[in-house]
Amino acid sequence: MSQLLISRSDTLAHLSITIRQNALLLLTALALGSLYMVSKGINRGKVNLTATTTVSKSASAIDTVNHGQFDLSALRVTKLLVHPIKSCRGTSVTEVAYTPLGLEYDRTWVIVKEDNHKMVTAREFAKTVLIHPVIHKDQGVLEVSFPADLGTESFKVPLTPDEETLQSWEVVEDINHFAKGVTGYVCESVSPASRTPSEILSAFLGLPILLIMQGPRLSICNPTARHPNLDASFVFHDGYPLLVLSQESVTSLEGKVREMVGQQGIEKKWEKEELQIERFRPNIILGGAGAPFVEDIIQEISIHPSSPTDAYGEKTLEVPPTIHLVSKSPRCLLPNVSPELGERDKAVPYKVLMKHRTGLLSAKMHKPCLGCNGVPTASGVVRLGDWVKVHKVGSV
């Protein structure tokens, strides 16, 4: 009996050694394979995400794996969008200044309900996207207009009211916007009119509202996995001062919309209808990476003039500030609203995003993501065609 026990013990010991040896060989092979993939993935500014990005098991079809190679050396600014009033129509510009609070005049104003000072957005009132604010820096005004066939009069408010003007405006101390204690001023027209800006907007939206300009107390950005000690503020944005998105990402998503026509309530019109990037309300749109979702892996950039000269045509060696992409941007139902019609689609793009872009943000695994939130470290200027230098990439 003891001889039988010894035989079994020897067999188990031999089996344990064999398993350990095979495991060591497997780990060595995997390590060598990873090194080979990385060596092949980074070449002349190109990054192969199959070698550099780890994705959660719950991430779905369009994720950060198998996107081919990104040409990080070819990234350019292809579009710039400023949204002066939160949830209203954006304006495409060719050049704009930015500060740590985002693009100049972006989300500087917000519409709130008169009774509780809660923000009014296109999530709840799709018609807000038909309100068209336009910045006239030469006149020092923000002009707000409406579709001509609706018969609503336009109005103008000061871009940068002086202290005396601000003293005459009503102060709202408790704007319901991500944090308590956010302040603002109730805007008045630059010249006397039969109705105030708030009265005009109230009639258009069908409820009592106030048009508010930012006050001295702002919202504080939440820390992120990439930046646990983030120290930044924002005005009336959705949590962070900038939103960066690539055109290739929206084009890829449009292709998935086409594939899902007839499913989950996606109508036949989407076989041909364009998925406009304006639906996602980004600020800086990138192009040139050669594959979608490059913004998923970029963590730090700086934006450089395509022609390094200043306003007087002289060479400049000024180094642009770094912009941190602090987290992927979780999406809500607002992009379902057509920026042209002010009508909400019952499925596009949210249901497509839910199928293909969830599980990418550790803090909100159930939320679909598209684009990345950005925080500039200092002031600068960005122009169409500017070159985007990538300083840091990663998978967080």
Short mmCIF file of C-alpha atoms in Angstrom, two decimals:
data_model
loop_
_atom_site.label_atom_id
_atom_site.label_comp_id
_atom_site.label_asym_id
_atom_site.label_seq_id
_atom_site.Cartn_x
_atom_site.Cartn_y
_atom_site.Cartn_z
CA MET A 1 0.00 0.00 0.00
CA SER A 2 2.80 2.40 0.92
CA GLN A 3 4.54 1.51 -2.33
CA LEU A 4 1.38 2.47 -4.24
CA LEU A 5 1.17 5.83 -2.41
CA ILE A 6 4.82 6.58 -3.24
CA SER A 7 4.20 5.76 -6.91
CA ARG A 8 1.21 8.11 -7.06
CA SER A 9 3.17 10.85 -5.30
CA ASP A 10 6.03 10.52 -7.79
CA THR A 11 3.59 10.70 -10.68
CA LEU A 12 1.93 13.86 -9.33
CA ALA A 13 5.29 15.51 -8.73
CA HIS A 14 6.41 14.70 -12.27
CA LEU A 15 3.10 16.03 -13.66
CA SER A 16 3.47 19.27 -11.65
CA ILE A 17 6.98 19.82 -13.04
CA THR A 18 5.77 19.19 -16.59
CA ILE A 19 2.90 21.69 -16.20
CA ARG A 20 5.27 24.36 -14.87
CA GLN A 21 7.67 23.78 -17.74
CA ASN A 22 4.92 24.02 -20.34
CA ALA A 23 3.52 27.16 -18.71
CA LEU A 24 6.98 28.76 -18.80
CA LEU A 25 7.35 27.91 -22.47
CA LEU A 26 3.90 29.38 -23.22
CA LEU A 27 4.65 32.63 -21.35
CA THR A 28 7.96 32.98 -23.18
CA ALA A 29 6.24 32.51 -26.54
CA LEU A 30 3.59 35.08 -25.66
CA ALA A 31 6.19 37.60 -24.58
CA LEU A 32 8.19 37.17 -27.76
CA GLY A 33 5.01 37.49 -29.80
CA SER A 34 4.07 40.72 -28.02
CA LEU A 35 7.51 42.19 -28.62
CA TYR A 36 7.24 41.31 -32.30
CA MET A 37 3.79 42.93 -32.58
CA VAL A 38 4.97 46.13 -30.90
CA SER A 39 8.06 46.27 -33.11
CA LYS A 40 5.80 45.99 -36.16
CA GLY A 41 3.16 48.35 -34.80
CA ILE A 42 5.22 51.50 -34.37
CA ASN A 43 6.79 52.59 -37.61
CA ARG A 44 7.27 56.13 -38.90
CA GLY A 45 4.53 57.59 -36.73
CA LYS A 46 2.10 54.69 -37.22
CA VAL A 47 0.68 52.83 -34.26
CA ASN A 48 -0.92 49.39 -34.53
CA LEU A 49 -3.49 49.29 -31.76
CA THR A 50 -3.63 45.50 -31.70
CA ALA A 51 -0.24 45.73 -30.01
CA THR A 52 -0.79 48.77 -27.77
CA THR A 53 -4.39 48.77 -26.58
CA THR A 54 -6.11 46.60 -24.00
CA VAL A 55 -9.91 46.47 -24.20
CA SER A 56 -12.42 45.38 -21.58
CA LYS A 57 -14.15 42.05 -22.19
CA SER A 58 -17.45 43.94 -22.39
CA ALA A 59 -16.26 46.21 -25.19
CA SER A 60 -18.27 45.65 -28.34
CA ALA A 61 -17.75 45.42 -32.09
CA ILE A 62 -16.34 48.84 -32.99
CA ASP A 63 -13.79 49.06 -30.20
CA THR A 64 -10.11 49.84 -29.96
CA VAL A 65 -8.83 46.55 -31.40
CA ASN A 66 -8.00 45.72 -35.02
CA HIS A 67 -8.34 49.23 -36.34
CA GLY A 68 -5.26 48.85 -38.47
CA GLN A 69 -2.51 51.42 -38.31
CA PHE A 70 -2.94 55.05 -37.32
CA ASP A 71 -0.67 57.53 -39.07
CA LEU A 72 -0.13 59.91 -36.18
CA SER A 73 2.20 62.06 -38.28
CA ALA A 74 -0.64 62.96 -40.67
CA LEU A 75 -3.17 64.29 -38.16
CA ARG A 76 -4.64 67.69 -39.08
CA VAL A 77 -7.47 69.92 -37.87
CA THR A 78 -10.24 69.52 -40.45
CA LYS A 79 -13.09 71.40 -38.75
CA LEU A 80 -13.71 73.75 -35.83
CA LEU A 81 -17.11 74.18 -34.19
CA VAL A 82 -18.09 76.78 -31.60
CA HIS A 83 -21.39 76.46 -29.72
CA PRO A 84 -21.93 79.82 -27.97
CA ILE A 85 -25.23 78.81 -26.30
CA LYS A 86 -25.32 75.32 -24.83
CA SER A 87 -27.46 72.89 -26.89
CA CYS A 88 -28.09 75.47 -29.63
CA ARG A 89 -26.75 75.43 -33.18
CA GLY A 90 -22.97 75.45 -33.58
CA THR A 91 -20.95 77.65 -35.92
CA SER A 92 -18.12 76.42 -38.12
CA VAL A 93 -15.08 78.74 -37.96
CA THR A 94 -11.68 78.82 -39.64
CA GLU A 95 -9.74 80.07 -36.62
CA VAL A 96 -10.45 80.42 -32.93
CA ALA A 97 -8.57 81.20 -29.73
CA TYR A 98 -8.71 78.84 -26.78
CA THR A 99 -7.94 79.00 -23.06
CA PRO A 100 -8.00 76.40 -20.27
CA LEU A 101 -11.79 76.97 -20.32
CA GLY A 102 -12.11 75.82 -23.94
CA LEU A 103 -12.68 77.58 -27.27
CA GLU A 104 -13.40 81.29 -27.03
CA TYR A 105 -17.14 81.89 -26.39
CA ASP A 106 -17.95 78.17 -26.54
CA ARG A 107 -20.81 77.35 -24.13
CA THR A 108 -20.49 80.80 -22.56
CA TRP A 109 -24.29 81.07 -22.45
CA VAL A 110 -26.97 78.64 -21.32
CA ILE A 111 -30.77 78.55 -21.27
CA VAL A 112 -32.29 77.62 -17.89
CA LYS A 113 -35.82 77.14 -16.62
CA GLU A 114 -37.07 80.22 -14.80
CA ASP A 115 -38.45 78.39 -11.77
CA ASN A 116 -35.61 76.03 -10.80
CA HIS A 117 -32.69 77.27 -12.96
CA LYS A 118 -32.23 73.80 -14.45
CA MET A 119 -30.49 73.73 -17.84
CA VAL A 120 -32.67 73.46 -20.93
CA THR A 121 -31.00 71.21 -23.50
CA ALA A 122 -31.85 69.34 -26.70
CA ARG A 123 -32.02 66.14 -24.67
CA GLU A 124 -35.41 67.38 -23.48
CA PHE A 125 -36.29 70.12 -25.96
CA ALA A 126 -35.11 69.17 -29.46
CA LYS A 127 -36.09 72.61 -30.85
CA THR A 128 -33.13 74.25 -29.11
CA VAL A 129 -30.84 73.14 -31.96
CA LEU A 130 -32.77 75.48 -34.28
CA ILE A 131 -31.69 78.50 -32.22
CA HIS A 132 -28.74 79.98 -34.11
CA PRO A 133 -26.25 82.13 -32.17
CA VAL A 134 -23.55 83.85 -34.25
CA ILE A 135 -20.54 85.72 -32.85
CA HIS A 136 -19.80 89.15 -34.36
CA LYS A 137 -16.50 90.16 -32.79
CA ASP A 138 -16.28 93.31 -34.90
CA GLN A 139 -19.58 94.50 -33.41
CA GLY A 140 -18.98 93.02 -29.97
CA VAL A 141 -22.31 91.17 -30.01
CA LEU A 142 -23.80 87.71 -30.05
CA GLU A 143 -26.68 87.67 -32.53
CA VAL A 144 -29.36 85.03 -31.96
CA SER A 145 -31.73 84.15 -34.81
CA PHE A 146 -34.36 81.54 -35.63
CA PRO A 147 -35.59 79.77 -38.79
CA ALA A 148 -37.22 82.38 -41.04
CA ASP A 149 -40.46 80.45 -41.47
CA LEU A 150 -41.16 80.50 -37.72
CA GLY A 151 -41.51 84.27 -37.53
CA THR A 152 -39.47 84.72 -34.32
CA GLU A 153 -37.50 87.96 -34.12
CA SER A 154 -33.74 87.90 -33.65
CA PHE A 155 -31.90 89.72 -30.87
CA LYS A 156 -28.38 90.73 -29.89
CA VAL A 157 -26.60 90.59 -26.54
CA PRO A 158 -23.12 91.90 -25.64
CA LEU A 159 -20.21 89.51 -26.13
CA THR A 160 -18.21 90.99 -23.27
CA PRO A 161 -20.40 93.31 -21.19
CA ASP A 162 -18.52 95.86 -19.10
CA GLU A 163 -18.75 95.95 -15.32
CA GLU A 164 -21.41 98.67 -15.32
CA THR A 165 -23.63 96.57 -17.61
CA LEU A 166 -23.15 93.46 -15.50
CA GLN A 167 -24.11 95.41 -12.38
CA SER A 168 -27.45 96.20 -14.02
CA TRP A 169 -28.20 92.57 -14.92
CA GLU A 170 -29.96 90.11 -12.61
CA VAL A 171 -27.63 87.59 -10.99
CA VAL A 172 -28.59 83.92 -10.71
CA GLU A 173 -26.71 82.19 -7.89
CA ASP A 174 -27.86 78.59 -8.20
CA ILE A 175 -27.67 77.38 -11.80
CA ASN A 176 -28.39 73.65 -11.87
CA HIS A 177 -25.32 72.53 -13.81
CA PHE A 178 -23.21 69.55 -12.61
CA ALA A 179 -22.33 71.35 -9.36
CA LYS A 180 -23.86 73.66 -6.81
CA GLY A 181 -23.04 77.34 -6.60
CA VAL A 182 -22.55 78.02 -10.33
CA THR A 183 -23.45 81.65 -11.07
CA GLY A 184 -24.56 83.62 -14.11
CA TYR A 185 -26.16 86.82 -15.37
CA VAL A 186 -29.57 87.15 -17.01
CA CYS A 187 -28.79 88.66 -20.43
CA GLU A 188 -30.36 91.85 -21.77
CA SER A 189 -30.38 93.11 -25.37
CA VAL A 190 -27.76 95.59 -26.54
CA SER A 191 -30.57 98.01 -27.45
CA PRO A 192 -34.13 98.46 -26.11
CA ALA A 193 -36.69 96.09 -27.63
CA SER A 194 -40.33 95.16 -27.08
CA ARG A 195 -39.29 91.78 -25.64
CA THR A 196 -36.22 90.70 -23.69
CA PRO A 197 -34.01 87.82 -24.94
CA SER A 198 -35.50 85.57 -22.26
CA GLU A 199 -39.05 86.45 -23.28
CA ILE A 200 -38.30 85.71 -26.96
CA LEU A 201 -36.77 82.35 -26.11
CA SER A 202 -39.62 81.53 -23.73
CA ALA A 203 -42.17 82.07 -26.51
CA PHE A 204 -40.10 79.96 -28.94
CA LEU A 205 -39.66 77.01 -26.56
CA GLY A 206 -43.07 77.23 -24.94
CA LEU A 207 -41.96 77.50 -21.31
CA PRO A 208 -40.62 80.28 -19.03
CA ILE A 209 -36.84 80.39 -19.36
CA LEU A 210 -33.87 82.70 -18.81
CA LEU A 211 -30.85 83.28 -21.07
CA ILE A 212 -27.81 83.19 -18.82
CA MET A 213 -24.21 84.34 -19.40
CA GLN A 214 -21.43 82.79 -17.33
CA GLY A 215 -20.68 84.34 -13.97
CA PRO A 216 -17.57 84.31 -11.79
CA ARG A 217 -18.17 80.88 -10.20
CA LEU A 218 -17.58 77.95 -12.56
CA SER A 219 -17.93 74.18 -12.43
CA ILE A 220 -14.97 71.97 -11.49
CA CYS A 221 -13.96 69.05 -13.73
CA ASN A 222 -14.13 65.61 -12.16
CA PRO A 223 -10.90 63.61 -11.99
CA THR A 224 -10.49 60.78 -14.50
CA ALA A 225 -8.59 57.49 -14.66
CA ARG A 226 -5.95 59.22 -16.80
CA HIS A 227 -5.83 62.29 -14.56
CA PRO A 228 -6.80 61.39 -10.98
CA ASN A 229 -5.50 64.77 -9.76
CA LEU A 230 -7.08 66.85 -12.52
CA ASP A 231 -7.30 70.55 -11.67
CA ALA A 232 -9.51 72.24 -14.27
CA SER A 233 -12.78 74.15 -14.64
CA PHE A 234 -15.42 74.52 -17.33
CA VAL A 235 -18.29 76.86 -18.13
CA PHE A 236 -21.52 75.31 -19.45
CA HIS A 237 -19.91 72.31 -21.17
CA ASP A 238 -20.71 68.69 -20.34
CA GLY A 239 -18.02 68.24 -17.74
CA TYR A 240 -14.85 69.29 -19.61
CA PRO A 241 -13.78 72.32 -21.71
CA LEU A 242 -13.17 70.61 -25.07
CA LEU A 243 -14.50 67.73 -27.13
CA VAL A 244 -12.16 66.22 -29.72
CA LEU A 245 -13.43 63.83 -32.40
CA SER A 246 -12.10 62.44 -35.68
CA GLN A 247 -14.02 62.49 -38.95
CA GLU A 248 -12.96 58.89 -39.61
CA SER A 249 -14.80 57.81 -36.43
CA VAL A 250 -18.10 59.32 -37.57
CA THR A 251 -17.64 57.90 -41.08
CA SER A 252 -17.10 54.43 -39.58
CA LEU A 253 -20.15 54.82 -37.37
CA GLU A 254 -22.20 55.88 -40.41
CA GLY A 255 -21.21 52.60 -42.08
CA LYS A 256 -22.52 50.66 -39.08
CA VAL A 257 -25.78 52.63 -39.28
CA ARG A 258 -26.16 51.50 -42.91
CA GLU A 259 -25.59 47.87 -41.87
CA MET A 260 -28.31 48.08 -39.21
CA VAL A 261 -31.07 49.51 -41.42
CA GLY A 262 -34.25 47.56 -40.68
CA GLN A 263 -33.02 46.56 -37.22
CA GLN A 264 -33.88 48.12 -33.86
CA GLY A 265 -36.08 50.77 -35.44
CA ILE A 266 -33.45 52.14 -37.86
CA GLU A 267 -35.37 53.49 -40.83
CA LYS A 268 -34.69 52.92 -44.52
CA LYS A 269 -33.75 56.60 -45.00
CA TRP A 270 -30.44 55.82 -43.29
CA GLU A 271 -29.32 53.82 -46.32
CA LYS A 272 -28.38 57.20 -47.83
CA GLU A 273 -28.76 59.91 -45.17
CA GLU A 274 -25.51 61.42 -43.89
CA LEU A 275 -24.62 61.08 -40.22
CA GLN A 276 -23.51 64.66 -39.61
CA ILE A 277 -20.61 65.20 -37.27
CA GLU A 278 -22.46 68.27 -35.92
CA ARG A 279 -24.84 65.89 -34.13
CA PHE A 280 -22.03 65.05 -31.69
CA ARG A 281 -21.24 68.71 -30.94
CA PRO A 282 -17.42 68.44 -30.97
CA ASN A 283 -15.08 71.41 -30.93
CA ILE A 284 -11.94 70.18 -32.70
CA ILE A 285 -12.36 67.65 -35.51
CA LEU A 286 -9.30 65.71 -36.62
CA GLY A 287 -8.56 63.92 -39.87
CA GLY A 288 -5.73 62.04 -41.54
CA ALA A 289 -5.11 59.12 -39.16
CA GLY A 290 -6.19 56.65 -41.82
CA ALA A 291 -8.47 54.69 -39.47
CA PRO A 292 -11.34 55.46 -37.07
CA PHE A 293 -11.19 56.11 -33.33
CA VAL A 294 -7.65 57.40 -33.14
CA GLU A 295 -8.83 59.76 -30.40
CA ASP A 296 -9.44 56.72 -28.17
CA ILE A 297 -5.71 56.22 -27.64
CA ILE A 298 -4.38 59.80 -27.73
CA GLN A 299 -3.64 61.28 -24.32
CA GLU A 300 -1.65 64.45 -25.07
CA ILE A 301 -1.44 66.70 -28.15
CA SER A 302 -0.31 70.13 -29.19
CA ILE A 303 -1.63 71.99 -32.23
CA HIS A 304 0.89 73.68 -34.52
CA PRO A 305 0.35 76.11 -37.42
CA SER A 306 0.59 74.45 -40.83
CA SER A 307 2.62 77.53 -41.78
CA PRO A 308 4.68 78.71 -38.78
CA THR A 309 4.19 82.47 -39.17
CA ASP A 310 2.44 84.98 -36.97
CA ALA A 311 -0.16 87.55 -37.96
CA TYR A 312 2.54 89.78 -39.48
CA GLY A 313 3.97 87.07 -41.71
CA GLU A 314 7.10 86.62 -39.58
CA LYS A 315 8.47 83.27 -38.48
CA THR A 316 7.49 82.29 -34.94
CA LEU A 317 9.07 79.67 -32.71
CA GLU A 318 6.39 79.85 -30.01
CA VAL A 319 5.59 76.41 -28.62
CA PRO A 320 1.83 75.71 -28.49
CA PRO A 321 0.42 74.55 -25.16
CA THR A 322 -0.30 70.92 -24.44
CA ILE A 323 -3.90 69.73 -24.57
CA HIS A 324 -4.68 66.74 -22.38
CA LEU A 325 -7.33 64.30 -23.60
CA VAL A 326 -8.46 63.29 -20.16
CA SER A 327 -11.14 60.68 -20.90
CA LYS A 328 -13.39 59.16 -23.53
CA SER A 329 -16.71 60.98 -23.83
CA PRO A 330 -19.84 59.04 -22.78
CA ARG A 331 -22.79 59.82 -25.03
CA CYS A 332 -26.46 60.50 -24.32
CA LEU A 333 -29.51 60.73 -26.62
CA LEU A 334 -28.78 64.30 -27.76
CA PRO A 335 -27.00 63.22 -31.01
CA ASN A 336 -30.30 61.63 -32.09
CA VAL A 337 -31.56 65.19 -32.70
CA SER A 338 -31.11 66.41 -36.28
CA PRO A 339 -29.24 69.75 -36.24
CA GLU A 340 -31.12 70.78 -39.39
CA LEU A 341 -34.67 69.78 -38.46
CA GLY A 342 -34.71 69.90 -34.67
CA GLU A 343 -36.35 66.46 -34.61
CA ARG A 344 -35.25 63.43 -32.61
CA ASP A 345 -34.62 60.12 -34.39
CA LYS A 346 -35.87 57.11 -32.43
CA ALA A 347 -32.73 55.05 -33.02
CA VAL A 348 -29.80 56.80 -34.74
CA PRO A 349 -27.10 57.07 -33.62
CA TYR A 350 -27.68 56.00 -30.02
CA LYS A 351 -28.73 52.38 -30.67
CA VAL A 352 -25.78 51.92 -33.01
CA LEU A 353 -23.43 53.38 -30.40
CA MET A 354 -24.91 51.07 -27.77
CA LYS A 355 -24.20 48.05 -29.95
CA HIS A 356 -20.68 49.00 -31.00
CA ARG A 357 -19.14 51.50 -28.55
CA THR A 358 -19.87 50.37 -24.98
CA GLY A 359 -17.44 49.03 -22.40
CA LEU A 360 -14.73 51.56 -23.26
CA LEU A 361 -14.85 53.79 -20.17
CA SER A 362 -14.11 52.09 -16.86
CA ALA A 363 -16.20 54.55 -14.84
CA LYS A 364 -19.26 54.09 -17.10
CA MET A 365 -19.00 50.70 -18.74
CA HIS A 366 -22.68 50.67 -19.76
CA LYS A 367 -22.48 54.01 -21.59
CA PRO A 368 -21.46 54.29 -25.26
CA CYS A 369 -18.49 56.54 -25.99
CA LEU A 370 -17.49 58.67 -28.96
CA GLY A 371 -14.81 61.37 -28.94
CA CYS A 372 -12.58 62.46 -26.08
CA ASN A 373 -12.81 65.21 -23.49
CA GLY A 374 -9.94 67.71 -23.60
CA VAL A 375 -8.36 70.20 -21.22
CA PRO A 376 -5.91 72.83 -22.56
CA THR A 377 -3.05 73.70 -20.23
CA ALA A 378 -2.77 77.30 -21.45
CA SER A 379 -4.05 79.72 -24.08
CA GLY A 380 -3.45 79.38 -27.81
CA VAL A 381 -4.99 79.60 -31.27
CA VAL A 382 -6.17 76.78 -33.54
CA ARG A 383 -6.83 77.05 -37.28
CA LEU A 384 -8.14 74.80 -40.01
CA GLY A 385 -5.31 72.74 -41.49
CA ASP A 386 -3.13 72.97 -38.37
CA TRP A 387 -0.87 70.03 -37.67
CA VAL A 388 -1.63 67.95 -34.57
CA LYS A 389 1.43 66.63 -32.76
CA VAL A 390 0.78 63.58 -30.60
CA HIS A 391 2.91 63.56 -27.44
CA LYS A 392 1.45 60.59 -25.60
CA VAL A 393 -0.74 57.59 -26.35
CA GLY A 394 -2.22 54.95 -24.08
CA SER A 395 -5.15 52.63 -23.52
CA VAL A 396 -6.78 54.11 -20.39
#
